[in-house]
PDB file of C-alpha atoms and ligand atoms in Angstrom:
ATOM      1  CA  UNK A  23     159.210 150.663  84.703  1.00 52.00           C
ATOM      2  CA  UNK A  24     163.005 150.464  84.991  1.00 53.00           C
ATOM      3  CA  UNK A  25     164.808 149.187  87.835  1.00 49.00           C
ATOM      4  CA  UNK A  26     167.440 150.686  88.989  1.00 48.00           C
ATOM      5  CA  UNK A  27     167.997 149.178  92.343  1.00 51.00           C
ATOM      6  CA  UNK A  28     167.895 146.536  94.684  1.00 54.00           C
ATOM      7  CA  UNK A  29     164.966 147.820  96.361  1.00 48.00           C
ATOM      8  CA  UNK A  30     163.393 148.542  93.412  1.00 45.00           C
ATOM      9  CA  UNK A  31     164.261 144.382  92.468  1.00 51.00           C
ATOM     10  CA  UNK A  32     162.419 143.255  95.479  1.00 45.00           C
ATOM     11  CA  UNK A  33     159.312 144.957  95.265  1.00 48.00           C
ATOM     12  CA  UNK A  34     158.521 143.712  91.636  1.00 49.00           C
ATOM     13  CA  UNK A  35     159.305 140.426  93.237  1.00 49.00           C
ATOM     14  CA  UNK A  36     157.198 140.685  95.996  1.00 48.00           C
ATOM     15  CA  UNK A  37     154.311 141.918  93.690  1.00 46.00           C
ATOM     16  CA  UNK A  38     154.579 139.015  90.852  1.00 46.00           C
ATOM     17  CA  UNK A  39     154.765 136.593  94.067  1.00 44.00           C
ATOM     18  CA  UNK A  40     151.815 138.313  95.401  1.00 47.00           C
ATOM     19  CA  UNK A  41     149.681 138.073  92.364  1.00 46.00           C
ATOM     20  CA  UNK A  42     150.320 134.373  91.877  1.00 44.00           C
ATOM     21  CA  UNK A  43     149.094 133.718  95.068  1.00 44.00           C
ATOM     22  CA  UNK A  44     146.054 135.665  94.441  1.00 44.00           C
ATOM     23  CA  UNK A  45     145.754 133.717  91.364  1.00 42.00           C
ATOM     24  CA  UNK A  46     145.655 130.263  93.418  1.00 43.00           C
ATOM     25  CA  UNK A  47     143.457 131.188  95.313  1.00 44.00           C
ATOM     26  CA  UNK A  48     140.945 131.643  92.507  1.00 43.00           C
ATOM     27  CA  UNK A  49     141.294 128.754  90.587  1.00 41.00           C
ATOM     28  CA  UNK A  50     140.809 126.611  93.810  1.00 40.00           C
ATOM     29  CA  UNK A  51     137.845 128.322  94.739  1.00 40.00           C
ATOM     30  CA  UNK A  52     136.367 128.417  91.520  1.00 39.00           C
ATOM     31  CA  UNK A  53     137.148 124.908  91.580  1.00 36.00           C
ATOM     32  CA  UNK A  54     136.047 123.467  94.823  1.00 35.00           C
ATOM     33  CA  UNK A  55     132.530 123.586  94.783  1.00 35.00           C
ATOM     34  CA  UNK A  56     131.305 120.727  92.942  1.00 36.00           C
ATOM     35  CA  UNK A  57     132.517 118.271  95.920  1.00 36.00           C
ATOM     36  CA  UNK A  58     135.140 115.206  95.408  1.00 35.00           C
ATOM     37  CA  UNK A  59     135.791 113.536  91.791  1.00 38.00           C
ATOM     38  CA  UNK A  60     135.009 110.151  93.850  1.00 42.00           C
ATOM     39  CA  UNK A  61     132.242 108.455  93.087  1.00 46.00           C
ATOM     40  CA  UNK A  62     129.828 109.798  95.197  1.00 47.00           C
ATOM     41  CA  UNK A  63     129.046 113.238  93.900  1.00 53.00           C
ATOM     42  CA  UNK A  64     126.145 114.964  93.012  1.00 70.00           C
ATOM     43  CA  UNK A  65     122.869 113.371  94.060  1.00 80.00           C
ATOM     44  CA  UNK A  66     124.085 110.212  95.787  1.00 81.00           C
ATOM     45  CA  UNK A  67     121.831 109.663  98.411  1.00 83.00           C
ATOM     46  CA  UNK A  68     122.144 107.890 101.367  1.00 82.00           C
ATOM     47  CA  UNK A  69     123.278 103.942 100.871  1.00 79.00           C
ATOM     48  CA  UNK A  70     120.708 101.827 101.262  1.00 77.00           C
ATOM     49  CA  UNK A  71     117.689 103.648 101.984  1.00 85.00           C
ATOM     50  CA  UNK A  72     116.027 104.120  99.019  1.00 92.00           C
ATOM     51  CA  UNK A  73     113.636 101.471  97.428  1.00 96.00           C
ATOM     52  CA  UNK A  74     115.361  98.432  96.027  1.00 97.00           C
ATOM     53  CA  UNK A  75     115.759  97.760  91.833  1.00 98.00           C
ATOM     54  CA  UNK A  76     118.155  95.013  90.843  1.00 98.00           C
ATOM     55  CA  UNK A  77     119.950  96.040  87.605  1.00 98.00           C
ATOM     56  CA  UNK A  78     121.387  92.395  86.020  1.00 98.00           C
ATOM     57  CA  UNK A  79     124.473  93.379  83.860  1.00 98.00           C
ATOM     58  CA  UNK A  80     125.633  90.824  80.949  1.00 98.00           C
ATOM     59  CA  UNK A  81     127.476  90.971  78.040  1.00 98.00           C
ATOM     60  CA  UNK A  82     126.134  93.571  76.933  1.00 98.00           C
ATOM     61  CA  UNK A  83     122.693  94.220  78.439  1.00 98.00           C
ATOM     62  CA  UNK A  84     120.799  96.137  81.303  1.00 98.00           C
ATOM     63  CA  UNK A  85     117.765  94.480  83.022  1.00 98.00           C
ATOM     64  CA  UNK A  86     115.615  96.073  84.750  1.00 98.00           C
ATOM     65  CA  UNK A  87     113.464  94.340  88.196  1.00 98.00           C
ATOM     66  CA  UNK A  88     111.398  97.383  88.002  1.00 95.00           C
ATOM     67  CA  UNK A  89     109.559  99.424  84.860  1.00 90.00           C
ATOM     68  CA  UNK A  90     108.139 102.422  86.393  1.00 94.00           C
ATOM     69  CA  UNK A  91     109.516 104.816  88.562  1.00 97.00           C
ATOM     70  CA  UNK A  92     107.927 107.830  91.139  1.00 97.00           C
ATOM     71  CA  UNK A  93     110.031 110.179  92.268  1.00 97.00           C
ATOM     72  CA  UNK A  94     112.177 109.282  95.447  1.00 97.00           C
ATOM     73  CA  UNK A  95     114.925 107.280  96.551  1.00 97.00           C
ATOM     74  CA  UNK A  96     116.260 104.542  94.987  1.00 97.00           C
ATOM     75  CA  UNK A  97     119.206 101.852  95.705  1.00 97.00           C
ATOM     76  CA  UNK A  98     119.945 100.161  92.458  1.00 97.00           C
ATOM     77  CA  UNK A  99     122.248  96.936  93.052  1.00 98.00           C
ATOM     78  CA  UNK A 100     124.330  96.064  90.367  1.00 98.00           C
ATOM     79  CA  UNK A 101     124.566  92.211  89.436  1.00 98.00           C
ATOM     80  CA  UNK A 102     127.063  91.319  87.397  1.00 98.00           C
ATOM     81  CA  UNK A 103     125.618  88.016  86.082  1.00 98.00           C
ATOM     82  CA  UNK A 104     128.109  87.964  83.272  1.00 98.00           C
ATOM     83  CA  UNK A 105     131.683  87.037  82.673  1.00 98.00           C
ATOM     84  CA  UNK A 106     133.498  90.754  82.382  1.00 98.00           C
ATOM     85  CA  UNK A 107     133.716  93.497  84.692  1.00 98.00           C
ATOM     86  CA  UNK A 108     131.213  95.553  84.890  1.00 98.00           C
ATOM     87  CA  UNK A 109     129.420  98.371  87.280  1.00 98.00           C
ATOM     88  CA  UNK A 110     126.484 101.354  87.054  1.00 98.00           C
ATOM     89  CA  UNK A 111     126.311 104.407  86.140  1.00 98.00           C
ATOM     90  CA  UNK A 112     123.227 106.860  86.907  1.00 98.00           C
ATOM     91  CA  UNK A 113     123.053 110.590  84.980  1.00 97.00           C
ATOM     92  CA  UNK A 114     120.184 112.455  84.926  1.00 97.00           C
ATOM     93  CA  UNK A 115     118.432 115.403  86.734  1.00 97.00           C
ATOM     94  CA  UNK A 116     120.135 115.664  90.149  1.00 96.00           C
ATOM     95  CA  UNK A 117     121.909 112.920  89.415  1.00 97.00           C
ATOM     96  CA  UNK A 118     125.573 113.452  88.054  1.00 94.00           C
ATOM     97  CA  UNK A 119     128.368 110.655  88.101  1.00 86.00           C
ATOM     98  CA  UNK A 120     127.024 108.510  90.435  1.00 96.00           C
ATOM     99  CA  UNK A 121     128.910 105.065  89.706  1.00 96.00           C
ATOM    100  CA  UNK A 122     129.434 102.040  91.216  1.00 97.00           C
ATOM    101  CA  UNK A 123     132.711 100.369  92.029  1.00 97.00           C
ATOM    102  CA  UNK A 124     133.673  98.090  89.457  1.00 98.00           C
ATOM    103  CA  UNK A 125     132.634  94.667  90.346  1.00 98.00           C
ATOM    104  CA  UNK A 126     133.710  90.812  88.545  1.00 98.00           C
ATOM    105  CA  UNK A 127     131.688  88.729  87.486  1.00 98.00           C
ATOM    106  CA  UNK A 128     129.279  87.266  89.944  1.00 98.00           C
ATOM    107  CA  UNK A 129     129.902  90.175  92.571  1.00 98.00           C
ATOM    108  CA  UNK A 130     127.313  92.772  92.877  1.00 97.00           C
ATOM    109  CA  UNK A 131     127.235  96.478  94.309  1.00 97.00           C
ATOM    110  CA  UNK A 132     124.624  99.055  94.707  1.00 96.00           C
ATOM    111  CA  UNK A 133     124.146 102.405  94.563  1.00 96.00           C
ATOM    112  CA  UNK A 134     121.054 104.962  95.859  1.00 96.00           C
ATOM    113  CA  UNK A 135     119.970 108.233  94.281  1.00 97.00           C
ATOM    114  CA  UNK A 136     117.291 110.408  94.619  1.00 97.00           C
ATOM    115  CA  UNK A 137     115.174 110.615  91.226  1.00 97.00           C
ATOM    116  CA  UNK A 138     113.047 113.600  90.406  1.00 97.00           C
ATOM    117  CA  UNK A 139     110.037 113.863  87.679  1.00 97.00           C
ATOM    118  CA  UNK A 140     112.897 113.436  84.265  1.00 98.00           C
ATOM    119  CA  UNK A 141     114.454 110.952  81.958  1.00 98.00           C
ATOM    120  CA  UNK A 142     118.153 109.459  83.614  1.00 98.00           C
ATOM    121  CA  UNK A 143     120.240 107.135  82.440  1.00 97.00           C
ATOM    122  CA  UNK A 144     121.628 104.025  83.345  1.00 98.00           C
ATOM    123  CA  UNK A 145     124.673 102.574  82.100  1.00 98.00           C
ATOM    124  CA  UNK A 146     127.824 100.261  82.304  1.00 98.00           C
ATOM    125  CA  UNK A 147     130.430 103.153  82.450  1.00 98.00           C
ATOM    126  CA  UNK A 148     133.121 100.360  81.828  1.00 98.00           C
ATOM    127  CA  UNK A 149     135.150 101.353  78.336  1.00 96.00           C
ATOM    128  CA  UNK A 150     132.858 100.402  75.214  1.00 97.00           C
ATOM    129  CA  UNK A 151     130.019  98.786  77.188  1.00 98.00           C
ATOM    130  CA  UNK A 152     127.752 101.788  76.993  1.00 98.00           C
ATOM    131  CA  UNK A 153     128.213 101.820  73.177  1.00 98.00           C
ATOM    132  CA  UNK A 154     127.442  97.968  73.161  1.00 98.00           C
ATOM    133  CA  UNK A 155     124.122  97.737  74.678  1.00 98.00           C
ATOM    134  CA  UNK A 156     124.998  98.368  78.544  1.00 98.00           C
ATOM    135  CA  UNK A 157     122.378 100.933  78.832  1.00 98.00           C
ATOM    136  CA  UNK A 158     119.075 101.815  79.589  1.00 97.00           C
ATOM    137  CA  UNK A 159     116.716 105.196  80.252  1.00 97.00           C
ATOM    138  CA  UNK A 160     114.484 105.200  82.976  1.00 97.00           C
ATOM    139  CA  UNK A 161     111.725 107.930  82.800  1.00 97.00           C
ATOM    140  CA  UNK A 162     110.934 108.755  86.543  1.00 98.00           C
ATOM    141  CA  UNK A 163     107.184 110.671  86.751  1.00 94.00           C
TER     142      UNK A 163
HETATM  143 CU1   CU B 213     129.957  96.631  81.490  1.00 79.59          CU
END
């Protein structure tokens, strides 16, 4: 196409302008629909509600106050008993990113999910503390 005016200018303008647009709109829609990146994302449940398991996070260790899980709702408290920061991650089915705050030592913080039948994971999502022992698989069925 060869322009030859200033018409001619303004409507190849108006067309790439156009098309850009079109083009944000896409990529935020396609986007969008996975909710936030905060913390509560997929599968957080309600706070509070769900049946109480203390998680006791050291250097570098997971404890459990509870071995077997049924499906349902679960609040998992964090509690850091050890001398680094530290919080809780949850992955599993449902269940995707659901973290904690960070908390020092001697805080604590919870968390509640709703577990289905399935394996999920705990873990310290702090850097290197997953790799060092900070986690733990909890089969829920
Ligand atoms: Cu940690």
């Amino acid at each position: 196409m060869v322009i030859t005016n200033k018409s001619g200018r303004t409507a190849v303008r108006a067309t790439a302008l156009a098309f850009s647009a079109a083009l944000l709109v896409a990529a935020c829609s396609s986007g969008g629909g996975g909710g936030g990146k905060a913390s509560q994302s997929t599968g957080a449940a309600k706070a509070g509600s769900g049946t109480k398991v203390t998680v006791t996070e050291t250097e570098y260790a997971l404890k459990l106050s509870r071995n077997s899980f049924t499906p349902g709702t679960y609040t998992f408290t964090a509690d850091n008993a050890g001398t680094t920061t530290h919080a809780l991650e949850v992955d599993g089915p449902g269940v995707s990113d659901v973290r904690t705050k960070n908390i020092s030592s001697g805080q604590n913080t919870s968390v509640t999910v709703t577990l289905k039948k399935g394996t999920y994971k705990l873990y310290c999502p702090v850097d290197g503390h997953q790799q060092l022992g900070m986690k733990t698989d909890v089969k829920v069925g």
